[in-house]
């Protein structure tokens, strides 16, 4: 068996999230593969454009929604530029799922705080919908999401949906200067907005994903709010290529992000060489 062989998936919908981020909705060409494909929130896949190469993104849709898979990508290099040019009906390759996942079982019965910045909302969105689809198994849910500007916020329809839900507290923010005249959310960097919102740390787990600088400055805020290091969960995306622990591109010290991660607790990160 060739472990690098991708399966074929068809693009069934494309959303232009921001000027440089797109979301693809994908369906397996072989229905039986689609039905048997199972993954957990925050696992990732390798997506290939034939003749161009592969790139790594998380699966951005929830495992509770089986009809299709979604991935969101920032247009930043050769493969993502090739992906950008594809249309509905085109076929790409997909292999996976790979990596570990968010500890959903451990999160049950607890308050959950989701904190994300920019396209870092993609893996968090996956676990948000996973949790919302099992809403009665969790206590209070808070979502804090920020982007550089209003135009850079991703999944805008879903942000409105979360805001309209009485069972979820959703706080949106943009960096100073990134607001427009219609903006009704917060203005400020994510760590400052988290500090101001001051979510209760008692019986609470936090999921954090975003640019390294955002994560770096959010950790001390979480400690100040009284969170345990083991209850702060984040994800890394280190130059992954093979996704299988073979190419040696993703390692930090002895840790392979693709196999041992990409999900790590803050406690685990502190024991690794500094990534931020
Ligand atoms: S991506 Fe190849 S070893 Fe991790």
mmCIF file of N, CA and C and ligand atoms in Angstrom, residues 240-243 245-250 256 258, ligand 1:
data_model
loop_
_atom_site.group_PDB
_atom_site.id
_atom_site.type_symbol
_atom_site.label_atom_id
_atom_site.label_comp_id
_atom_site.label_asym_id
_atom_site.label_seq_id
_atom_site.Cartn_x
_atom_site.Cartn_y
_atom_site.Cartn_z
ATOM 1 N N UNK A 240 4.711 21.393 8.191
ATOM 2 C CA UNK A 240 4.415 19.978 7.971
ATOM 3 C C UNK A 240 4.427 19.651 6.481
ATOM 4 N N UNK A 241 4.915 18.457 6.160
ATOM 5 C CA UNK A 241 4.993 18.071 4.752
ATOM 6 C C UNK A 241 4.390 16.677 4.532
ATOM 7 N N UNK A 242 4.991 15.661 5.173
ATOM 8 C CA UNK A 242 4.494 14.301 4.916
ATOM 9 C C UNK A 242 3.275 13.980 5.777
ATOM 10 N N UNK A 243 3.220 14.557 6.981
ATOM 11 C CA UNK A 243 2.098 14.284 7.882
ATOM 12 C C UNK A 243 2.198 12.940 8.572
ATOM 13 N N UNK A 245 5.279 11.540 10.076
ATOM 14 C CA UNK A 245 6.457 11.300 10.914
ATOM 15 C C UNK A 245 7.647 10.775 10.133
ATOM 16 N N UNK A 246 7.696 11.018 8.820
ATOM 17 C CA UNK A 246 8.761 10.445 7.994
ATOM 18 C C UNK A 246 9.778 11.487 7.499
ATOM 19 N N UNK A 247 9.310 12.700 7.180
ATOM 20 C CA UNK A 247 10.209 13.638 6.489
ATOM 21 C C UNK A 247 11.090 14.439 7.450
ATOM 22 N N UNK A 248 10.716 14.502 8.722
ATOM 23 C CA UNK A 248 11.522 15.221 9.701
ATOM 24 C C UNK A 248 11.475 16.736 9.575
ATOM 25 N N UNK A 249 10.465 17.268 8.917
ATOM 26 C CA UNK A 249 10.386 18.713 8.727
ATOM 27 C C UNK A 249 9.707 19.443 9.884
ATOM 28 N N UNK A 250 8.911 18.702 10.663
ATOM 29 C CA UNK A 250 8.034 19.398 11.594
ATOM 30 C C UNK A 250 8.525 19.340 13.035
ATOM 31 N N UNK A 256 7.540 15.349 17.169
ATOM 32 C CA UNK A 256 7.054 15.519 15.797
ATOM 33 C C UNK A 256 5.664 16.124 15.877
ATOM 34 N N UNK A 258 3.522 16.565 13.608
ATOM 35 C CA UNK A 258 2.511 15.854 12.813
ATOM 36 C C UNK A 258 2.016 14.589 13.506
HETATM 37 S S1 LIG B 1 5.508 16.381 8.575
HETATM 38 FE FE1 LIG B 1 6.979 14.925 7.982
HETATM 39 S S2 LIG B 1 7.782 14.259 9.877
HETATM 40 FE FE2 LIG B 1 6.157 15.567 10.442
#
